[in-house]
DNA sequence: AACATTAGTTATATGCTATAACTTATGTGA
DNA sequence: TCACATAAGTTATAGCATATAACTAATGTT
């Protein structure tokens, strides 16, 4: 990498870092290119040398958030790969919640409603989204294919029109992935997603005294249902 | 109501209506007092006679959204009150999803991440929030208290530190409400909330071919677990 | 040393929220 | 009925945002 490219990269990183900081303080909407530039000691329009628009910056942040979450999950999965499958999955699911609480802004960027005026570029963000789901699928695959755990009973009476649509990227990632495994993954993901969203955005505030314990309890129940 | 107050109310309603329309077209962030005023044939600042600020307008919309959702649920609950408890709950949960899909903006206002720059006034919105939960609790109370259904097995081994915190308004609403019933309600609500959020915000797009069937299937499973 | 590229600058258009100061319409009490 | 108060609107303006245009200074490259 040339000297110039290196400095450019540093600048880009600083912009993204400040953007995150700004959002952490004032919410996702408080992002202001102008303010970032000013804070970095340069004039507003200069930022447009690095990001084409506000939306472009947001898109970059979203992609990074996806990757960071995926990495966190993968790392946990790798660290506990030699443990029993249930223990491994538990740790991954705990990491999921932990990451969401530790990075609320990034989590909002990923799963929140579309940002102020930001018209999402799905072409950019969609492929990355699969990465988050991948580590969980991998663990489930291990359980049901390698270790031959019996499939959960709730798979038995599924209506025939209910089919899983595997995205192209997911097909590439794991061509041998049975739809049943994906279905189980989806069920589990939806379940924990609701909990985390409601906890994170404070819509349940006073309902549960100890969200962490509640979450733990629910994932145990979930894994029971999964025969893990 | 005086003649003036009547016209004032009409104006306020028109503002809110246009605000909703605007958000429906361009997302929750595209709300512009200026544009609304212009569209109504008056100048920007005139709107401030009716709403103190942008946030005040948003707060009003949130409160209305809560009430609308609560009404929809209550209405369904009332219509199926003479049916078996499982059928009644099923209809209410279906209404929940239906309403979310039919009023995506209002649903975002309620459950989405905080609006652009909008610093929520919890004092105003919080009490209304309980209303949404109330119809579901009422049905569960009927099941477990009036009809003496056995409590679900997942209640058995709850850790002692996991206690339900009933809000003041909820205590008032139903003083005899056992914590177990509330706990069951929470578990169910979290479960379906995740599904709806992910479907609504399109984060699962290509994963499930038929979200309606999936949802139906999951609520049946949920009610099985509830012993309904 | 000449040139091209990159990175910055200022000036400006446009749109937003919000406030201030002023004007006109509407309703009410003496 | 008329004077007055209140309500509802107006324009002007401050301040901040995104974004573009046109220009300049710095940095590499040939």
Short mmCIF file of N, CA and C in Angstrom, two decimals, chain A residues 25-30 66 108-119 122 126 129 133 154 157-159 161-167 170 182-183 186-187 189-191 193-199 201-211 213-214 217-218 221-222 225, chain B residues 25-30 66 108-119 122 126 129 133 154 157-159 161-167 170 182-183 186-187 189-191 193-199 201-211 213-214 217-218 221-222 225:
data_model
loop_
_atom_site.label_atom_id
_atom_site.label_comp_id
_atom_site.label_asym_id
_atom_site.label_seq_id
_atom_site.Cartn_x
_atom_site.Cartn_y
_atom_site.Cartn_z
N UNK A 25 -23.53 8.90 21.22
CA UNK A 25 -23.96 9.96 22.12
C UNK A 25 -25.38 10.44 21.86
N UNK A 26 -25.69 10.61 20.59
CA UNK A 26 -26.98 11.25 20.29
C UNK A 26 -27.94 10.43 19.45
N UNK A 27 -27.70 9.12 19.36
CA UNK A 27 -28.59 8.31 18.54
C UNK A 27 -28.17 8.28 17.09
N UNK A 28 -28.72 7.34 16.38
CA UNK A 28 -28.29 7.13 14.99
C UNK A 28 -28.54 8.35 14.12
N UNK A 29 -29.46 9.20 14.52
CA UNK A 29 -29.81 10.33 13.66
C UNK A 29 -28.88 11.51 13.84
N UNK A 30 -28.13 11.50 14.90
CA UNK A 30 -27.30 12.66 15.20
C UNK A 30 -26.03 12.70 14.36
N UNK A 66 -22.10 -5.55 10.67
CA UNK A 66 -22.37 -6.94 10.33
C UNK A 66 -21.14 -7.80 10.52
N UNK A 108 -28.38 -1.52 16.24
CA UNK A 108 -29.46 -0.76 15.61
C UNK A 108 -29.22 -0.60 14.12
N UNK A 109 -27.97 -0.34 13.77
CA UNK A 109 -27.66 -0.18 12.36
C UNK A 109 -28.04 -1.43 11.59
N UNK A 110 -27.79 -2.58 12.21
CA UNK A 110 -28.09 -3.83 11.53
C UNK A 110 -29.57 -4.12 11.52
N UNK A 111 -30.15 -4.10 12.70
CA UNK A 111 -31.51 -4.64 12.82
C UNK A 111 -32.59 -3.60 13.10
N UNK A 112 -32.20 -2.38 13.29
CA UNK A 112 -33.18 -1.35 13.58
C UNK A 112 -33.93 -0.96 12.33
N UNK A 113 -34.91 -0.10 12.50
CA UNK A 113 -35.58 0.39 11.31
C UNK A 113 -34.63 1.30 10.55
N UNK A 114 -34.90 1.37 9.28
CA UNK A 114 -34.08 2.18 8.40
C UNK A 114 -33.76 3.55 8.97
N UNK A 115 -32.55 3.96 8.83
CA UNK A 115 -32.10 5.24 9.36
C UNK A 115 -32.81 6.38 8.65
N UNK A 116 -32.95 7.47 9.41
CA UNK A 116 -33.41 8.76 8.93
C UNK A 116 -33.05 9.05 7.50
N UNK A 117 -33.98 8.84 6.61
CA UNK A 117 -33.71 9.25 5.24
C UNK A 117 -32.78 8.30 4.50
N UNK A 118 -32.22 7.40 5.24
CA UNK A 118 -31.28 6.49 4.59
C UNK A 118 -32.03 5.42 3.81
N UNK A 119 -31.84 5.42 2.51
CA UNK A 119 -32.45 4.39 1.69
C UNK A 119 -31.43 3.28 1.50
N UNK A 122 -29.40 -2.48 -0.41
CA UNK A 122 -29.46 -3.89 -0.06
C UNK A 122 -28.41 -4.70 -0.79
N UNK A 126 -26.98 -6.90 2.01
CA UNK A 126 -27.60 -8.22 2.07
C UNK A 126 -26.59 -9.38 2.15
N UNK A 129 -25.23 -9.98 5.49
CA UNK A 129 -26.16 -10.40 6.52
C UNK A 129 -26.07 -11.90 6.79
N UNK A 133 -25.61 -15.27 10.40
CA UNK A 133 -26.38 -16.49 10.62
C UNK A 133 -25.49 -17.74 10.50
N UNK A 154 -41.12 -30.35 16.64
CA UNK A 154 -41.96 -29.35 15.99
C UNK A 154 -41.76 -29.34 14.48
N UNK A 157 -45.02 -31.75 11.84
CA UNK A 157 -46.27 -31.46 11.14
C UNK A 157 -46.24 -30.13 10.40
N UNK A 158 -45.15 -29.84 9.77
CA UNK A 158 -45.07 -28.58 9.05
C UNK A 158 -45.93 -28.62 7.79
N UNK A 159 -46.64 -27.54 7.55
CA UNK A 159 -47.41 -27.47 6.31
C UNK A 159 -46.46 -27.48 5.10
N UNK A 161 -46.45 -25.99 2.26
CA UNK A 161 -46.10 -24.75 1.55
C UNK A 161 -45.02 -23.95 2.29
N UNK A 162 -44.66 -24.44 3.48
CA UNK A 162 -43.68 -23.71 4.27
C UNK A 162 -42.28 -24.18 3.91
N UNK A 163 -41.71 -23.49 2.98
CA UNK A 163 -40.38 -23.92 2.56
C UNK A 163 -39.35 -22.85 2.88
N UNK A 164 -38.19 -23.32 3.14
CA UNK A 164 -37.09 -22.42 3.42
C UNK A 164 -36.45 -22.00 2.10
N UNK A 165 -36.27 -20.72 2.00
CA UNK A 165 -35.59 -20.22 0.80
C UNK A 165 -34.16 -19.89 1.15
N UNK A 166 -33.27 -20.66 0.65
CA UNK A 166 -31.86 -20.40 0.95
C UNK A 166 -31.33 -19.38 -0.03
N UNK A 167 -30.70 -18.37 0.51
CA UNK A 167 -30.12 -17.37 -0.37
C UNK A 167 -28.96 -17.99 -1.13
N UNK A 170 -25.84 -18.36 0.79
CA UNK A 170 -25.88 -19.41 1.79
C UNK A 170 -25.69 -20.79 1.13
N UNK A 182 -31.81 -25.36 8.61
CA UNK A 182 -32.02 -23.91 8.48
C UNK A 182 -33.29 -23.49 9.19
N UNK A 183 -34.32 -24.30 9.04
CA UNK A 183 -35.59 -23.97 9.68
C UNK A 183 -35.44 -23.89 11.20
N UNK A 186 -33.75 -20.69 12.06
CA UNK A 186 -34.63 -19.52 11.96
C UNK A 186 -35.52 -19.41 13.19
N UNK A 187 -36.12 -20.53 13.56
CA UNK A 187 -37.00 -20.52 14.73
C UNK A 187 -36.25 -19.99 15.95
N UNK A 189 -33.50 -18.21 16.04
CA UNK A 189 -33.04 -16.84 15.87
C UNK A 189 -34.18 -15.85 16.16
N UNK A 190 -35.36 -16.12 15.59
CA UNK A 190 -36.50 -15.25 15.81
C UNK A 190 -36.79 -15.10 17.29
N UNK A 191 -36.71 -16.23 17.94
CA UNK A 191 -37.03 -16.23 19.36
C UNK A 191 -36.13 -15.28 20.15
N UNK A 193 -34.14 -13.04 18.97
CA UNK A 193 -34.12 -11.68 18.42
C UNK A 193 -35.16 -10.79 19.11
N UNK A 194 -36.34 -11.33 19.30
CA UNK A 194 -37.39 -10.55 19.96
C UNK A 194 -36.97 -10.11 21.35
N UNK A 195 -36.40 -11.02 22.08
CA UNK A 195 -35.95 -10.66 23.44
C UNK A 195 -34.95 -9.53 23.41
N UNK A 196 -33.96 -9.67 22.56
CA UNK A 196 -32.89 -8.68 22.55
C UNK A 196 -33.39 -7.31 22.09
N UNK A 197 -34.20 -7.33 21.06
CA UNK A 197 -34.72 -6.05 20.57
C UNK A 197 -35.50 -5.32 21.66
N UNK A 198 -36.37 -6.06 22.32
CA UNK A 198 -37.20 -5.41 23.33
C UNK A 198 -36.37 -4.93 24.52
N UNK A 199 -35.36 -5.72 24.87
CA UNK A 199 -34.50 -5.30 25.97
C UNK A 199 -33.69 -4.07 25.56
N UNK A 201 -34.11 -1.78 23.24
CA UNK A 201 -34.80 -0.53 22.98
C UNK A 201 -35.71 -0.15 24.13
N UNK A 202 -35.57 -0.90 25.20
CA UNK A 202 -36.18 -0.47 26.45
C UNK A 202 -37.71 -0.47 26.44
N UNK A 203 -38.26 -1.31 25.60
CA UNK A 203 -39.70 -1.30 25.53
C UNK A 203 -40.35 -2.18 26.59
N UNK A 204 -39.51 -2.94 27.26
CA UNK A 204 -40.03 -3.83 28.27
C UNK A 204 -39.63 -3.40 29.65
N UNK A 205 -38.91 -2.31 29.65
CA UNK A 205 -38.30 -1.79 30.88
C UNK A 205 -38.65 -2.55 32.14
N UNK A 206 -39.87 -2.29 32.60
CA UNK A 206 -40.07 -2.66 33.99
C UNK A 206 -40.66 -4.05 34.12
N UNK A 207 -40.67 -4.82 33.05
CA UNK A 207 -41.40 -6.08 33.11
C UNK A 207 -40.57 -7.19 33.74
N UNK A 208 -39.30 -7.18 33.45
CA UNK A 208 -38.44 -8.27 33.90
C UNK A 208 -37.34 -7.70 34.78
N UNK A 209 -37.15 -8.31 35.92
CA UNK A 209 -36.18 -7.75 36.85
C UNK A 209 -34.75 -8.02 36.39
N UNK A 210 -34.54 -9.16 35.77
CA UNK A 210 -33.17 -9.56 35.46
C UNK A 210 -33.11 -10.14 34.05
N UNK A 211 -32.95 -9.26 33.06
CA UNK A 211 -33.00 -9.70 31.67
C UNK A 211 -31.97 -10.77 31.34
N UNK A 213 -30.74 -13.20 33.25
CA UNK A 213 -31.23 -14.50 33.70
C UNK A 213 -32.38 -14.98 32.82
N UNK A 214 -33.25 -14.05 32.51
CA UNK A 214 -34.37 -14.41 31.64
C UNK A 214 -33.87 -14.96 30.31
N UNK A 217 -32.35 -18.34 30.65
CA UNK A 217 -33.41 -19.32 30.84
C UNK A 217 -34.09 -19.69 29.53
N UNK A 218 -34.34 -18.67 28.75
CA UNK A 218 -35.03 -18.91 27.48
C UNK A 218 -34.17 -19.68 26.49
N UNK A 221 -34.29 -23.28 27.38
CA UNK A 221 -35.56 -23.84 26.96
C UNK A 221 -35.55 -24.09 25.44
N UNK A 222 -35.02 -23.14 24.75
CA UNK A 222 -34.93 -23.27 23.30
C UNK A 222 -34.10 -24.49 22.91
N UNK A 225 -35.87 -27.70 23.36
CA UNK A 225 -36.77 -27.97 22.25
C UNK A 225 -36.03 -28.47 21.02
N UNK B 25 -44.38 7.32 3.00
CA UNK B 25 -43.69 7.40 1.71
C UNK B 25 -42.17 7.37 1.86
N UNK B 26 -41.67 8.09 2.84
CA UNK B 26 -40.22 8.25 2.89
C UNK B 26 -39.56 7.77 4.17
N UNK B 27 -40.28 6.98 4.95
CA UNK B 27 -39.68 6.51 6.20
C UNK B 27 -39.91 7.49 7.32
N UNK B 28 -39.70 7.01 8.53
CA UNK B 28 -40.01 7.82 9.70
C UNK B 28 -39.20 9.11 9.75
N UNK B 29 -38.08 9.14 9.07
CA UNK B 29 -37.23 10.31 9.18
C UNK B 29 -37.65 11.43 8.24
N UNK B 30 -38.45 11.08 7.27
CA UNK B 30 -38.79 12.08 6.25
C UNK B 30 -39.84 13.06 6.74
N UNK B 66 -50.07 3.51 19.66
CA UNK B 66 -50.30 2.59 20.77
C UNK B 66 -51.78 2.33 20.94
N UNK B 108 -43.44 0.84 13.64
CA UNK B 108 -42.08 1.35 13.85
C UNK B 108 -42.07 2.42 14.93
N UNK B 109 -43.08 3.26 14.89
CA UNK B 109 -43.13 4.31 15.90
C UNK B 109 -43.17 3.71 17.30
N UNK B 110 -43.91 2.62 17.43
CA UNK B 110 -44.02 2.00 18.73
C UNK B 110 -42.76 1.23 19.10
N UNK B 111 -42.36 0.34 18.22
CA UNK B 111 -41.33 -0.63 18.60
C UNK B 111 -39.98 -0.44 17.92
N UNK B 112 -39.91 0.47 17.00
CA UNK B 112 -38.65 0.67 16.31
C UNK B 112 -37.66 1.39 17.20
N UNK B 113 -36.46 1.54 16.70
CA UNK B 113 -35.50 2.31 17.49
C UNK B 113 -35.93 3.76 17.46
N UNK B 114 -35.51 4.46 18.48
CA UNK B 114 -35.85 5.86 18.63
C UNK B 114 -35.70 6.64 17.32
N UNK B 115 -36.63 7.47 17.05
CA UNK B 115 -36.61 8.26 15.83
C UNK B 115 -35.44 9.23 15.84
N UNK B 116 -34.93 9.47 14.66
CA UNK B 116 -33.95 10.52 14.39
C UNK B 116 -34.03 11.70 15.29
N UNK B 117 -33.16 11.72 16.27
CA UNK B 117 -33.11 12.93 17.07
C UNK B 117 -34.23 13.04 18.07
N UNK B 118 -35.18 12.16 17.93
CA UNK B 118 -36.32 12.24 18.84
C UNK B 118 -35.97 11.66 20.20
N UNK B 119 -36.02 12.49 21.20
CA UNK B 119 -35.76 12.03 22.56
C UNK B 119 -37.09 11.73 23.21
N UNK B 122 -40.90 9.40 27.79
CA UNK B 122 -41.41 8.14 28.32
C UNK B 122 -42.59 8.37 29.24
N UNK B 126 -45.11 5.74 28.04
CA UNK B 126 -45.04 4.52 28.84
C UNK B 126 -46.40 3.99 29.30
N UNK B 129 -48.26 2.13 26.78
CA UNK B 129 -47.67 0.88 26.32
C UNK B 129 -48.34 -0.33 26.96
N UNK B 133 -50.44 -4.72 25.93
CA UNK B 133 -50.21 -6.00 26.56
C UNK B 133 -51.47 -6.52 27.26
N UNK B 154 -42.51 -25.03 31.58
CA UNK B 154 -41.27 -24.23 31.63
C UNK B 154 -41.26 -23.26 32.82
N UNK B 157 -38.84 -24.72 36.76
CA UNK B 157 -37.49 -24.57 37.30
C UNK B 157 -36.93 -23.17 37.13
N UNK B 158 -37.75 -22.19 37.34
CA UNK B 158 -37.26 -20.82 37.19
C UNK B 158 -36.33 -20.45 38.33
N UNK B 159 -35.24 -19.81 38.00
CA UNK B 159 -34.34 -19.32 39.05
C UNK B 159 -35.07 -18.29 39.91
N UNK B 161 -34.16 -15.57 41.32
CA UNK B 161 -33.93 -14.13 41.13
C UNK B 161 -34.71 -13.57 39.94
N UNK B 162 -35.38 -14.47 39.22
CA UNK B 162 -36.10 -14.02 38.04
C UNK B 162 -37.52 -13.65 38.41
N UNK B 163 -37.69 -12.39 38.70
CA UNK B 163 -39.01 -11.97 39.11
C UNK B 163 -39.61 -11.00 38.12
N UNK B 164 -40.89 -11.07 38.05
CA UNK B 164 -41.60 -10.17 37.16
C UNK B 164 -41.86 -8.86 37.89
N UNK B 165 -41.54 -7.81 37.22
CA UNK B 165 -41.81 -6.50 37.80
C UNK B 165 -43.06 -5.93 37.16
N UNK B 166 -44.09 -5.88 37.93
CA UNK B 166 -45.33 -5.32 37.38
C UNK B 166 -45.32 -3.81 37.52
N UNK B 167 -45.60 -3.16 36.42
CA UNK B 167 -45.64 -1.70 36.47
C UNK B 167 -46.86 -1.28 37.29
N UNK B 170 -50.10 -1.49 35.56
CA UNK B 170 -50.58 -2.84 35.36
C UNK B 170 -51.19 -3.39 36.66
N UNK B 182 -48.21 -13.29 34.00
CA UNK B 182 -47.47 -12.25 33.30
C UNK B 182 -46.23 -12.84 32.65
N UNK B 183 -45.58 -13.72 33.37
CA UNK B 183 -44.36 -14.33 32.82
C UNK B 183 -44.65 -15.08 31.53
N UNK B 186 -45.12 -12.65 28.79
CA UNK B 186 -43.87 -12.07 28.30
C UNK B 186 -43.16 -13.03 27.35
N UNK B 187 -43.07 -14.28 27.78
CA UNK B 187 -42.40 -15.26 26.94
C UNK B 187 -43.03 -15.31 25.55
N UNK B 189 -44.91 -13.05 24.10
CA UNK B 189 -44.79 -11.79 23.38
C UNK B 189 -43.41 -11.66 22.73
N UNK B 190 -42.37 -11.96 23.49
CA UNK B 190 -41.02 -11.88 22.96
C UNK B 190 -40.89 -12.74 21.72
N UNK B 191 -41.47 -13.91 21.84
CA UNK B 191 -41.34 -14.86 20.74
C UNK B 191 -41.91 -14.28 19.44
N UNK B 193 -42.74 -11.24 18.82
CA UNK B 193 -42.18 -9.93 18.47
C UNK B 193 -40.99 -10.07 17.52
N UNK B 194 -40.13 -11.01 17.82
CA UNK B 194 -38.97 -11.22 16.97
C UNK B 194 -39.36 -11.54 15.54
N UNK B 195 -40.32 -12.42 15.40
CA UNK B 195 -40.77 -12.77 14.05
C UNK B 195 -41.26 -11.56 13.29
N UNK B 196 -42.11 -10.80 13.95
CA UNK B 196 -42.73 -9.67 13.25
C UNK B 196 -41.71 -8.61 12.90
N UNK B 197 -40.83 -8.32 13.83
CA UNK B 197 -39.81 -7.31 13.55
C UNK B 197 -38.96 -7.69 12.34
N UNK B 198 -38.52 -8.94 12.35
CA UNK B 198 -37.64 -9.36 11.27
C UNK B 198 -38.39 -9.38 9.94
N UNK B 199 -39.64 -9.78 9.98
CA UNK B 199 -40.40 -9.78 8.74
C UNK B 199 -40.65 -8.36 8.25
N UNK B 201 -39.13 -5.51 8.86
CA UNK B 201 -37.99 -4.72 8.43
C UNK B 201 -37.17 -5.44 7.38
N UNK B 202 -37.71 -6.53 6.94
CA UNK B 202 -37.15 -7.15 5.75
C UNK B 202 -35.76 -7.74 5.96
N UNK B 203 -35.46 -8.08 7.19
CA UNK B 203 -34.12 -8.58 7.42
C UNK B 203 -34.01 -10.07 7.15
N UNK B 204 -35.14 -10.69 6.93
CA UNK B 204 -35.13 -12.12 6.68
C UNK B 204 -35.55 -12.45 5.28
N UNK B 205 -35.86 -11.40 4.57
CA UNK B 205 -36.39 -11.53 3.21
C UNK B 205 -36.42 -12.95 2.68
N UNK B 206 -35.23 -13.43 2.33
CA UNK B 206 -35.27 -14.59 1.47
C UNK B 206 -35.22 -15.88 2.25
N UNK B 207 -35.42 -15.79 3.55
CA UNK B 207 -35.23 -17.02 4.32
C UNK B 207 -36.48 -17.89 4.35
N UNK B 208 -37.61 -17.25 4.42
CA UNK B 208 -38.86 -17.99 4.56
C UNK B 208 -39.78 -17.67 3.38
N UNK B 209 -40.31 -18.71 2.79
CA UNK B 209 -41.12 -18.48 1.60
C UNK B 209 -42.47 -17.88 1.94
N UNK B 210 -43.01 -18.26 3.07
CA UNK B 210 -44.38 -17.87 3.39
C UNK B 210 -44.49 -17.45 4.85
N UNK B 211 -44.18 -16.20 5.12
CA UNK B 211 -44.14 -15.73 6.51
C UNK B 211 -45.45 -15.93 7.26
N UNK B 213 -47.71 -18.34 6.97
CA UNK B 213 -47.81 -19.73 7.42
C UNK B 213 -46.82 -20.00 8.55
N UNK B 214 -45.63 -19.45 8.39
CA UNK B 214 -44.63 -19.63 9.43
C UNK B 214 -45.12 -19.08 10.76
N UNK B 217 -47.83 -21.17 12.25
CA UNK B 217 -47.25 -22.38 12.79
C UNK B 217 -46.59 -22.14 14.15
N UNK B 218 -45.90 -21.03 14.25
CA UNK B 218 -45.19 -20.74 15.48
C UNK B 218 -46.15 -20.40 16.62
N UNK B 221 -47.48 -23.57 17.97
CA UNK B 221 -46.46 -24.20 18.80
C UNK B 221 -46.38 -23.51 20.17
N UNK B 222 -46.43 -22.21 20.11
CA UNK B 222 -46.38 -21.44 21.35
C UNK B 222 -47.55 -21.79 22.26
N UNK B 225 -47.17 -25.03 23.99
CA UNK B 225 -46.31 -24.93 25.16
C UNK B 225 -47.02 -24.30 26.34
#
